[in-house]
Coordinates of C-alpha atoms and ligand atoms in Angstrom, one line a residue:
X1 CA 7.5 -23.5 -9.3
X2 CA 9.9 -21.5 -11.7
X3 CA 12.5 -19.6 -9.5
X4 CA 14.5 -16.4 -10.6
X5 CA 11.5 -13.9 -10.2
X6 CA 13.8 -12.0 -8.6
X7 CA 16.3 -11.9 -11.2
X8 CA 13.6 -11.7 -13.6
X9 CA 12.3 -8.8 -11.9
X10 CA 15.4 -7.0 -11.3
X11 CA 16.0 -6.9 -14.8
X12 CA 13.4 -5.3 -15.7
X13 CA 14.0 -2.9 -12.9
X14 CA 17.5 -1.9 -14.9
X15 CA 15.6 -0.8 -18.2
X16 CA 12.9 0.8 -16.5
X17 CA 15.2 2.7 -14.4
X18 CA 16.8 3.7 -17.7
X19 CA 13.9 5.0 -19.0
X20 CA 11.9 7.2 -16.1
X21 CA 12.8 10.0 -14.1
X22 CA 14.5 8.9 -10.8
X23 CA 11.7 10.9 -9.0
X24 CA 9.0 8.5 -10.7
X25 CA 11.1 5.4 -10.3
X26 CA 11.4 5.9 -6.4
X27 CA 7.5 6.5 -6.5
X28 CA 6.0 4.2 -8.8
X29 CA 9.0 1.1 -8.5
X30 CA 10.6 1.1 -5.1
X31 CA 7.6 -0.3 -3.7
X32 CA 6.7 -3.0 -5.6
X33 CA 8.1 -6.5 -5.2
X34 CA 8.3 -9.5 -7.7
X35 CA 6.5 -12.3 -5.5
X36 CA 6.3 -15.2 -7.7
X37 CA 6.9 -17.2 -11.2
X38 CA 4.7 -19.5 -12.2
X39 CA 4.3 -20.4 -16.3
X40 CA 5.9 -17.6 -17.2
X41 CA 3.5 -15.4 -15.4
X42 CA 5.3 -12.9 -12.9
X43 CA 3.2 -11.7 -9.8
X44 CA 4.2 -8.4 -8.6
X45 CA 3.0 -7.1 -5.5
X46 CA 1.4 -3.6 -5.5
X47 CA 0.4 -1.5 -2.2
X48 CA -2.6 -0.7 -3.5
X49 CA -5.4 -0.4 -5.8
X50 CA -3.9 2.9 -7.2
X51 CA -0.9 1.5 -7.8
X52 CA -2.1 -0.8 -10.3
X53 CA -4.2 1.6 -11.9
X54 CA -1.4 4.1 -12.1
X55 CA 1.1 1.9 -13.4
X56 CA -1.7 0.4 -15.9
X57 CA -2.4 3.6 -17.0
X58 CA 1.3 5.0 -16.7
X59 CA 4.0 2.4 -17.0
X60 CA 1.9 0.0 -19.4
X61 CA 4.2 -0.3 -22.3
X62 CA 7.5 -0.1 -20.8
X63 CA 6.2 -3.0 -18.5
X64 CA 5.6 -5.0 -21.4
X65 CA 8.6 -4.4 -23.0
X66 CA 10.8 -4.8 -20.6
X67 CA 8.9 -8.6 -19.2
X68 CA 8.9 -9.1 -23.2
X69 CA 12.8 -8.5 -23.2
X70 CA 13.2 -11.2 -19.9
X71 CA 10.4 -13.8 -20.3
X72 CA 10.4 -13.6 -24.2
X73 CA 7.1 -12.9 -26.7
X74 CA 4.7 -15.1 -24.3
X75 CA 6.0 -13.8 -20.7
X76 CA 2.7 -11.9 -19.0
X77 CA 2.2 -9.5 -15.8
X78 CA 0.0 -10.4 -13.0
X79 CA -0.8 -7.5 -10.2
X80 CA -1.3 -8.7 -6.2
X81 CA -2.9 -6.1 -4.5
X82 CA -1.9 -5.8 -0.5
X83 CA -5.0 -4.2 0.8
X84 CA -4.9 -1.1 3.1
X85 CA -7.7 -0.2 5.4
X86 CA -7.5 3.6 3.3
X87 CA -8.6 1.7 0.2
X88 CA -12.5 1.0 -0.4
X89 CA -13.2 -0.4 -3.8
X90 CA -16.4 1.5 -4.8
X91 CA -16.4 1.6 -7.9
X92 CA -18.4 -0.5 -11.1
X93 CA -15.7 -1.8 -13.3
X94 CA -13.2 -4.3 -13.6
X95 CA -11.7 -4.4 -10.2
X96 CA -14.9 -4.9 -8.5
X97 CA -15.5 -8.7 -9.7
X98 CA -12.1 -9.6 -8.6
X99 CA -12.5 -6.9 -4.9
X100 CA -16.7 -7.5 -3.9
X101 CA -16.2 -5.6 -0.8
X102 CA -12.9 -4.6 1.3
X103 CA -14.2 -4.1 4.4
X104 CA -11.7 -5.1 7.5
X105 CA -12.6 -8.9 6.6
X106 CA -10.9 -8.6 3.4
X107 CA -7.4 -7.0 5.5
X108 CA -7.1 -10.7 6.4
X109 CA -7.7 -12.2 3.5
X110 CA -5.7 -13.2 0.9
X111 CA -4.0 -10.5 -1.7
X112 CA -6.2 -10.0 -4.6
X113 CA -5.0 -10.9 -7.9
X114 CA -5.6 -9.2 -11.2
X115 CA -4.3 -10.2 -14.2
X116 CA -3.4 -7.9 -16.6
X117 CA -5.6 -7.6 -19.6
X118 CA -4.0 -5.5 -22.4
X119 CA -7.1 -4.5 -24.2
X120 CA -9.4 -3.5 -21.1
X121 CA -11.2 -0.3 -20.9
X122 CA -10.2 1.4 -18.2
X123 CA -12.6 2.5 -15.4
X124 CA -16.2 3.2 -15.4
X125 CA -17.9 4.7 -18.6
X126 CA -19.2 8.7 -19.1
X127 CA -22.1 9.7 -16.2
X128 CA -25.3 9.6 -17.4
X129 CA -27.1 12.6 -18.8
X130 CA -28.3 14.5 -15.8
X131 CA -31.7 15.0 -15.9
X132 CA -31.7 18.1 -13.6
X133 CA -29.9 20.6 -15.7
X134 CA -31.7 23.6 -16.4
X135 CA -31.9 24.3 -20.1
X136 CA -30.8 27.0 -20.9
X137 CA -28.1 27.8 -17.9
X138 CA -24.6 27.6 -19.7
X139 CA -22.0 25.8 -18.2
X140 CA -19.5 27.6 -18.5
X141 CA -20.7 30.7 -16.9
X142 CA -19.5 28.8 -13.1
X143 CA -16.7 30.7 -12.0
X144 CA -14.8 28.4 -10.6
X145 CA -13.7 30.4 -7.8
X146 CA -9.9 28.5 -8.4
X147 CA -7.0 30.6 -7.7
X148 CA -4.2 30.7 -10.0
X149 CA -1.2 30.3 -8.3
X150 CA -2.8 27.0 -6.4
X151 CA -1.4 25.0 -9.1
X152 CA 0.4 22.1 -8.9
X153 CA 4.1 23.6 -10.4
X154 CA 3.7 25.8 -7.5
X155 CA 3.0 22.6 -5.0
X156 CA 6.2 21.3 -3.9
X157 CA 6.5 17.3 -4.0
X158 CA 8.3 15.8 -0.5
X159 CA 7.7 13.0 1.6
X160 CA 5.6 14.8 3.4
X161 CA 2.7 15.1 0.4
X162 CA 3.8 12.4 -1.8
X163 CA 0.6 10.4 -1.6
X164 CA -1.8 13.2 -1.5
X165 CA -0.3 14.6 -4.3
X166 CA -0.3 11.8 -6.9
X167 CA -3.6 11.4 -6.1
X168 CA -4.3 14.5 -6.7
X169 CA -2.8 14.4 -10.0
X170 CA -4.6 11.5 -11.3
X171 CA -7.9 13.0 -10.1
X172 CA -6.8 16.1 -11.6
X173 CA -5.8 14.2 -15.3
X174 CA -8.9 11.7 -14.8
X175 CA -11.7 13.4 -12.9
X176 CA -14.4 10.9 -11.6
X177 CA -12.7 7.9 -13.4
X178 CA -9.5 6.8 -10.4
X179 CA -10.7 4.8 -7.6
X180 CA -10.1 8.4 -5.7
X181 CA -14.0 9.1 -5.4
X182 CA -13.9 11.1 -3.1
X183 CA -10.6 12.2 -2.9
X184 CA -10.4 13.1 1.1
X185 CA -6.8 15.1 2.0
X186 CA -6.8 16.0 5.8
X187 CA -4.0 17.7 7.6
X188 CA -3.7 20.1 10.0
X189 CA -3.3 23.8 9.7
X190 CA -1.6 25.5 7.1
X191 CA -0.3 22.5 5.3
X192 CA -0.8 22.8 1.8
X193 CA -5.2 21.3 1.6
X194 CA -6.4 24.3 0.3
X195 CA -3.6 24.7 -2.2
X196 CA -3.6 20.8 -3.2
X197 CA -7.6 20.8 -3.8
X198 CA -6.9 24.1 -6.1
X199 CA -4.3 22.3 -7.9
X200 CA -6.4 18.9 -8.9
X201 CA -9.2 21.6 -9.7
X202 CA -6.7 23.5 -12.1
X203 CA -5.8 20.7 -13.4
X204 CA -9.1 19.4 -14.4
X205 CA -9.4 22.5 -16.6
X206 CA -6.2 22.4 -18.5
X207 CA -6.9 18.6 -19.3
X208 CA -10.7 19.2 -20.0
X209 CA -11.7 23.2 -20.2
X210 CA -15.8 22.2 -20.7
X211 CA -15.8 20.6 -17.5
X212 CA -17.7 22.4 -15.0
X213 CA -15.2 22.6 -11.6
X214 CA -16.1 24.5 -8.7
X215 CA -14.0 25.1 -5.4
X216 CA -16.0 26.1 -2.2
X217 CA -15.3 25.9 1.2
X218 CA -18.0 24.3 3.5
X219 CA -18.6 27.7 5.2
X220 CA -19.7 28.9 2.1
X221 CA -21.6 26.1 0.9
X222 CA -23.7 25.9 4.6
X223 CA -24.4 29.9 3.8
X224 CA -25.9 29.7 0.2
X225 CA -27.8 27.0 1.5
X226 CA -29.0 28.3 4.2
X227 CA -29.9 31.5 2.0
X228 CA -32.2 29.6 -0.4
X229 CA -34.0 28.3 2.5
X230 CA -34.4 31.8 3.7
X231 CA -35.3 32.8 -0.4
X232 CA -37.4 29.6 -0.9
X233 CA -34.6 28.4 -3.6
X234 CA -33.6 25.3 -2.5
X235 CA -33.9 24.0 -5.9
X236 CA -31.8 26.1 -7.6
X237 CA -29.9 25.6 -5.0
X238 CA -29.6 22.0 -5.4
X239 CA -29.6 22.2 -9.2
X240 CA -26.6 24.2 -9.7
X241 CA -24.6 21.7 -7.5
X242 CA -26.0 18.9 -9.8
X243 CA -24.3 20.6 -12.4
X244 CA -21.2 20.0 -11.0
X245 CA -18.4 17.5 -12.8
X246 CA -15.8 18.1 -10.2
X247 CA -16.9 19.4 -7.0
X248 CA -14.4 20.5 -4.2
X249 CA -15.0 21.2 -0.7
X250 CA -12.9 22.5 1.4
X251 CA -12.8 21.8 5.1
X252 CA -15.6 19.6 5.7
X253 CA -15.3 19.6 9.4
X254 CA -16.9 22.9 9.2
X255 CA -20.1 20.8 8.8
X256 CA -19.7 19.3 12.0
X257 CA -23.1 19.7 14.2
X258 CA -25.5 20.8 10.6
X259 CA -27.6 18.1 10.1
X260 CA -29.4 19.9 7.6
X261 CA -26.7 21.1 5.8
X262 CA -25.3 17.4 5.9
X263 CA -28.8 15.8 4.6
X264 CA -28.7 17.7 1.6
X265 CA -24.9 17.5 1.4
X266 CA -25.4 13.7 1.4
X267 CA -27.9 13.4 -1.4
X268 CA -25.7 15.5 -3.7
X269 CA -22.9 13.4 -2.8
X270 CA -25.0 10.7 -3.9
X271 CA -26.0 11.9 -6.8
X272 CA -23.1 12.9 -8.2
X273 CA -20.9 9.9 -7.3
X274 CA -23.7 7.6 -9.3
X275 CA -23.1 10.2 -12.2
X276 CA -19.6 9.4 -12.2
X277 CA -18.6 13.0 -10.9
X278 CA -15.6 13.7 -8.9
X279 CA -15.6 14.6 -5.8
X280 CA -12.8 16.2 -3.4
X281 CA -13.1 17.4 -0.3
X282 CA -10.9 18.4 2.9
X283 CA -10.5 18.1 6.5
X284 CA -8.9 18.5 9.7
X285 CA -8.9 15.2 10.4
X286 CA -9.0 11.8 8.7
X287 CA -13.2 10.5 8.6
X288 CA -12.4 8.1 11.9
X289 CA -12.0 11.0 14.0
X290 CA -14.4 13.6 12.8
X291 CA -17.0 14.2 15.1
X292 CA -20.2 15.8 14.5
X293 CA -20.9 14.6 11.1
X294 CA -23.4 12.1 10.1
X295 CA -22.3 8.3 10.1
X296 CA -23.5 7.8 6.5
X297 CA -21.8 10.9 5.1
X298 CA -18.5 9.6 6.8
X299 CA -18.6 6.2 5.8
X300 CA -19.1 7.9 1.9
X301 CA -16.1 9.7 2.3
X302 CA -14.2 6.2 3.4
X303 CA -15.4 5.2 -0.2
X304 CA -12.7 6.7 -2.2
X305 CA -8.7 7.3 -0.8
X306 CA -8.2 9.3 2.2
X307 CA -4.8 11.0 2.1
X308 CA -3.1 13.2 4.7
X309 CA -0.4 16.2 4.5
X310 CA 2.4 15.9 7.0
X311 CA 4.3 18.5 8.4
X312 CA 7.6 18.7 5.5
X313 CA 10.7 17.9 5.9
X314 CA 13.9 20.9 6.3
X315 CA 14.9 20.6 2.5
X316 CA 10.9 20.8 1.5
X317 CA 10.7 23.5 3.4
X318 CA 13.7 24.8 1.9
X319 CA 12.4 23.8 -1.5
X320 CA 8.5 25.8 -0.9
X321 CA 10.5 28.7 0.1
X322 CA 12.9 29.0 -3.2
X323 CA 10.1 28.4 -4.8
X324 CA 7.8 31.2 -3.5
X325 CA 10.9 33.9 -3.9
X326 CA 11.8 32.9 -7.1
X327 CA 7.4 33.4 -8.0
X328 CA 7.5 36.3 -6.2
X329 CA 10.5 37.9 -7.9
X330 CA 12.7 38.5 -4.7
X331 CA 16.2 38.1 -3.9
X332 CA 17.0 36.4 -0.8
X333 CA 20.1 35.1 0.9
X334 CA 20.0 31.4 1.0
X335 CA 21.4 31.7 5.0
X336 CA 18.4 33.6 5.6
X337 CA 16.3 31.2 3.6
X338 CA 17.3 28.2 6.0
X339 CA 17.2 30.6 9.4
X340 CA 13.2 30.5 8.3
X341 CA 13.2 26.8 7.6
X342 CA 15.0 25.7 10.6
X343 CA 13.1 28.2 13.1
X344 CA 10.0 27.9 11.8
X345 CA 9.0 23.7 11.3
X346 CA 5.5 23.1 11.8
X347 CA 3.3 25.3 9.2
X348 CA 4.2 26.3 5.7
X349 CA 1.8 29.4 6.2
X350 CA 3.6 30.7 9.0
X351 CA 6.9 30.3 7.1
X352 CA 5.0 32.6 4.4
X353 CA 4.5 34.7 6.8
X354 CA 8.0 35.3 8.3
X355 CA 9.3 35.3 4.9
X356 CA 6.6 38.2 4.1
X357 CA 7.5 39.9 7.3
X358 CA 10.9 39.8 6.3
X359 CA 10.7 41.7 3.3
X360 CA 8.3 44.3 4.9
X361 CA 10.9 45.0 7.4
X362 CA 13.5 45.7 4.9
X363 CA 12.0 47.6 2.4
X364 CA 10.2 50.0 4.9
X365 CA 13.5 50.4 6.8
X366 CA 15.4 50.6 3.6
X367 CA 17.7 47.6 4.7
X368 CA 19.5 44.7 3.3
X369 CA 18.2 41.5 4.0
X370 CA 20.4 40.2 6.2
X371 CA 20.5 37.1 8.7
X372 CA 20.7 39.3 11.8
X373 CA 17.8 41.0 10.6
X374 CA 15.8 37.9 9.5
X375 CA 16.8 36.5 12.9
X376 CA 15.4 39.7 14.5
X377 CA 11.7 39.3 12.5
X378 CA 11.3 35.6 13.2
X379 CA 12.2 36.1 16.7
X380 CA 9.6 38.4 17.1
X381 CA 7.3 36.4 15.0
X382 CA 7.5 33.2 16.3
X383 CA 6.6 34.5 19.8
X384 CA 3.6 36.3 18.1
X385 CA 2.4 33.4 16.5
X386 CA 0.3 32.1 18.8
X387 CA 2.0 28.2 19.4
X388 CA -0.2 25.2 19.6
X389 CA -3.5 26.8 21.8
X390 CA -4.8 23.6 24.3
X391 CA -8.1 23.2 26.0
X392 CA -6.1 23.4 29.4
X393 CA -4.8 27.2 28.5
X394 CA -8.1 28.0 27.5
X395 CA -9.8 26.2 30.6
X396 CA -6.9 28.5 32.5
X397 CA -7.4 32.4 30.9
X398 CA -11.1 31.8 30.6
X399 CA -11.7 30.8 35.1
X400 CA -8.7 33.7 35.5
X401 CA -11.0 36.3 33.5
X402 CA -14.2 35.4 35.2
X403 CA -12.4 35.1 38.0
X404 CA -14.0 31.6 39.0
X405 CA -11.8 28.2 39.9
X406 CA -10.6 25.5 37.5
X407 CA -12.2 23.2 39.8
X408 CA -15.9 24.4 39.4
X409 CA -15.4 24.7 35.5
X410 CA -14.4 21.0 35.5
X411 CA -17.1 19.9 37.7
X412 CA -20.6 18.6 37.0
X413 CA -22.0 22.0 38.3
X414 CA -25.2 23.1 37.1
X415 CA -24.9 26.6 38.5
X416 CA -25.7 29.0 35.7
X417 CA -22.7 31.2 36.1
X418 CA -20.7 28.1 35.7
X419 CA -22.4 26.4 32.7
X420 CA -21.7 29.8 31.2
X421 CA -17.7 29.9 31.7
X422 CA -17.9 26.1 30.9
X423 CA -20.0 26.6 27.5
X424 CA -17.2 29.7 26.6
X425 CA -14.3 27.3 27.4
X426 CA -16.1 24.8 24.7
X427 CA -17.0 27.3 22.2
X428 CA -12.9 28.3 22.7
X429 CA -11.8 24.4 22.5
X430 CA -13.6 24.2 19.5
X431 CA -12.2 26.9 17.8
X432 CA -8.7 27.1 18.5
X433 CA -7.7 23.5 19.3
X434 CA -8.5 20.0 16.8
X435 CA -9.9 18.5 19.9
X436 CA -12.8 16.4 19.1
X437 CA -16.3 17.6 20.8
X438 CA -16.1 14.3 22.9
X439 CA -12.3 15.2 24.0
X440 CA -13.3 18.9 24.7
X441 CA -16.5 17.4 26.7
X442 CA -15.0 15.2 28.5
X443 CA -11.9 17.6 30.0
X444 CA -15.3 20.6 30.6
X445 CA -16.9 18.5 32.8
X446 CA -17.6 15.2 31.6
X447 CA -19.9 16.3 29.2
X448 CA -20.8 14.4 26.1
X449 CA -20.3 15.8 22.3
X450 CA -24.1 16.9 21.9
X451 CA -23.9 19.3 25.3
X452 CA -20.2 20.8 23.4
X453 CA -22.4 21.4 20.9
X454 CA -24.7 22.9 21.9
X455 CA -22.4 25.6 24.1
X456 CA -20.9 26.1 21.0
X457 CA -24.4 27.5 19.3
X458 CA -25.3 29.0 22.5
X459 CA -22.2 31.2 22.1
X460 CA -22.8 32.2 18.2
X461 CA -26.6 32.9 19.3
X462 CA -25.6 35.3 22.6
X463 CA -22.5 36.5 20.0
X464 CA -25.4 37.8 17.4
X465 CA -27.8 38.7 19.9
X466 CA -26.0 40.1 23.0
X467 CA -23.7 43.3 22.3
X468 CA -22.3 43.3 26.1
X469 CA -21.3 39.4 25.8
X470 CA -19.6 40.1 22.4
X471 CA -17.4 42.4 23.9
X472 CA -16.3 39.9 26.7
X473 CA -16.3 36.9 24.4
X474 CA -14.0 39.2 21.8
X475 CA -11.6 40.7 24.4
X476 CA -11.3 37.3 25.7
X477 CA -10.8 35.8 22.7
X478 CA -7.5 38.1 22.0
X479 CA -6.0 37.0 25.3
X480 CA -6.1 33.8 24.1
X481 CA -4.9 34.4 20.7
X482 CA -1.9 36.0 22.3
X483 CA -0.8 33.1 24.4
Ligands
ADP501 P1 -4.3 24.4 4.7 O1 -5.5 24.5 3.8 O2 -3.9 23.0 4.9 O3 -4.5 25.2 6.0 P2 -3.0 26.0 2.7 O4 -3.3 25.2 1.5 O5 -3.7 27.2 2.9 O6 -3.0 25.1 4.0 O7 -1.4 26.3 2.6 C1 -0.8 27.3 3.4 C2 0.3 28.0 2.5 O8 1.3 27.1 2.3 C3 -0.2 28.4 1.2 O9 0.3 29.6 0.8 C4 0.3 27.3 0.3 O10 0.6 27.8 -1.0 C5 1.6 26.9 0.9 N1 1.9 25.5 0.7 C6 1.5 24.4 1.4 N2 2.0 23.3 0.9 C7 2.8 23.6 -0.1 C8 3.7 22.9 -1.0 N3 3.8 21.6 -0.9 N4 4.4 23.6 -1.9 C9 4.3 24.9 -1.9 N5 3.5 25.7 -1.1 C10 2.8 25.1 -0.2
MG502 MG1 -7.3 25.5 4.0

């Protein structure tokens, strides 16, 4: 074996270096390493699929040059792909004869190797025509429901996001033709998902303004479903999501416990994925630990790349916060800019907010912006800001309300007075903490995910139906959102 792939490689890595932003270098070249020469072949070893493709699509020429410029006119590029378990090769096309299925087996196996092929089309062809358009409707009439400012100039690149967002870019620049079908970002609250899946969805329209992009949360889309079944629609209904080229949904947990809603989510899915259509969707949690949503429709979101948001660093958080004042126009004291940043660490809407409050404050009262003042707002709204809400504090204010022990809530009791605080404590779990069902079930009782459940639609039945119950339920509801 021919050795000096190293040097080989780190000579390349000088011109490239020379020749790309440093931001694109850390991204795109840190990460790989030269693993072998053989015949004048060099093997470099990529993380992942979307690596390669990036760096095919991206990086392609200065590659060759710069192997050209070390190995002379007949030096060539092979790619070894490390598998991760969040990659799933899905897609027809040229990676699939060389990846049949990555499936945990293939973690063990060797790394897969692609050569590189110059003159290859890149990923699958155009959808077929879809046979379920309805003449006539025009296209372009979708609004998209996108907002604006959700762009990606306005989404702030850190360690934090770095993952999500080049994905999200290349979805963005190639819809339905990246590995990244469905793109799946999951994070918790307030960390940039909604604004991300905006961006890829702007994106889309700048690159390709006939494509037909719509944003809608999974709230929305379990409503206008359940409306056609109340208007016997459905197939409109279904039709107009057909339509879709890029579909984005927005917290897909909320379909956790709607099998309907699910069923007919899954056959779109379907149907759109075999039409080469992009699809994007986010969660509160990565597919492993959703609960409540069908098997099948989790293992189709496993298909594509699963990518979380992480709570950002102090100079991202720094960096969103410029960059919001400077959008919004405003003046602000860069000391008060980091009080925010260091007081407020764990959700970028919540530093919105302070910032927001901030301004209020002075403008009604007619003062300067100043750190004692900032420090004076955030004070006050950081203990207003409800912190992290746990099934214990629940479990706690809902037995002091009713007035009934811990102990019976967490028992087996069948009593109906008890089943009634225990369903309310579930319902609460549910929707203030990221507990799974089977978690919030198993600390109310030892109760399985089906009986959380169903307390949960017990509670949104009595809340519709029962005026006297809706005032408890709301009244307890703020003493819990004031913890
Ligand atoms: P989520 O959907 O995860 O709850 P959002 O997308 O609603 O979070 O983000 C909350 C706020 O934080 C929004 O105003 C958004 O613009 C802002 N934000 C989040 N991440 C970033 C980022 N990387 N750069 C700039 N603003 C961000
Ligand atoms: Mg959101």
């Amino acid at each position: 074996m021919e050795q000096g792939y190293e040097k080989v490689w780190s000579g390349c890595l000088k011109v490239i270096k020379d020749n790309i932003s440093p931001n694109a270098y850390n991204t795109w070249f840190d990460p790989i390493k030269p693993v072998r020469l053989k015949n004048n072949v060099l093997t470099l070893q990529v993380p992942s699929q979307f690596f390669y493709e990036w760096l095919e699509e991206h990086y392609i020429d200065l590659l060759k040059k710069t192997i050209k410029k070390e190995l002379g006119p007949d030096g060539r590029l092979e790619y070894s792909i490390v598998m991760d378990s969040t990659y799933h090769a899905n897609q027809p096309g040229p990676f699939t004869v060389h990846a049949p299925t990555l499936n945990k087996k293939a973690l063990k196996n060797p790394p897969i190797t692609i050569p590189i092929d110059l003159n290859k089309d890149m990923g699958p062809g155009k959808g077929m025509p879809n046979p379920f358009v309805i003449p006539g409707l025009k296209k372009l009439n979708i609004h998209t429901q996108l907002i604006d400012s959700y762009n990606f100039e306005n989404f702030i690149q850190g360690d934090c996001n770095r993952l999500a967002r080049s994905a999200g870019l290349a979805v963005g620049q190639n819809p339905g033709k990246t590995s990244f079908n469905p793109l799946l970002v999951y994070s918790g609250n307030g960390l940039g998902k909604t604004h991300l899946v905006h961006a890829i969805g702007i994106e889309v329209k700048n690159h390709y303004p006939e494509k037909t992009v719509l944003y809608v949360t999974a709230e929305q889309f379990t409503n206008q479903f359940i409306d056609s079944i109340r208007n016997n629609n459905q197939n409109d209904f279904v039709h107009f999501y057909q339509m879709m080229d890029v579909l984005i949904v927005d917290d897909i947990h909320c379909l956790a416990g709607r099998p309907k809603t699910q069923d007919v989510f899954f056959h779109l899915f379907n149907q759109l994925h075999q039409n080469g259509k992009q699809i994007v969707i986010t969660s509160d949690m990565p597919p492993v630990g959703m609960s409540g949503i069908e098997p099948r429709l989790l293992s189709r979101f496993k298909w594509g790349l699963s990518a979380d948001l992480q709570v950002p660093d102090f100079e991202t958080r720094m960096a969103i916060l410029q960059k919001k004042i400077r959008n919004d126009g405003v003046e602000m004291p860069q000391e008060v800019l980091e009080l925010i940043s260091s007081k407020i660490d764990t959700n970028i809407r919540e530093m919105e907010g302070a910032l927001i409050s901030i301004l209020a404050q002075s403008s009604m009262n007619k003062k300067e912006i100043t750190p004692d003042l900032a420090a004076n707002v955030i004070e006050k709204f950081v203990k207003n800001t409800p912190r992290e809400i746990t099934i214990d504090y629940i479990q706690q204010t809902v037995c002091k309300y009713f007035d009934i022990p811990l102990e019976k809530l967490k028992s087996k009791s069948r009593k109906r007075d008890t089943v009634q605080v225990r369903q309310l404590a579930m319902y609460f779990s549910k929707l203030y903490t990221k507990s799974s069902l089977a978690v919030i079930g198993n600390k109310c009782g030892n109760k399985d995910h089906a009986t959380v459940l169903h307390a949960c639609k017990t509670v949104r039945n009595l809340l519709d139906t029962d005026k006297s119950f809706k005032k408890y339920v709301d009244e307890l509801e703020n003493i819990i959102k004031i913890s």
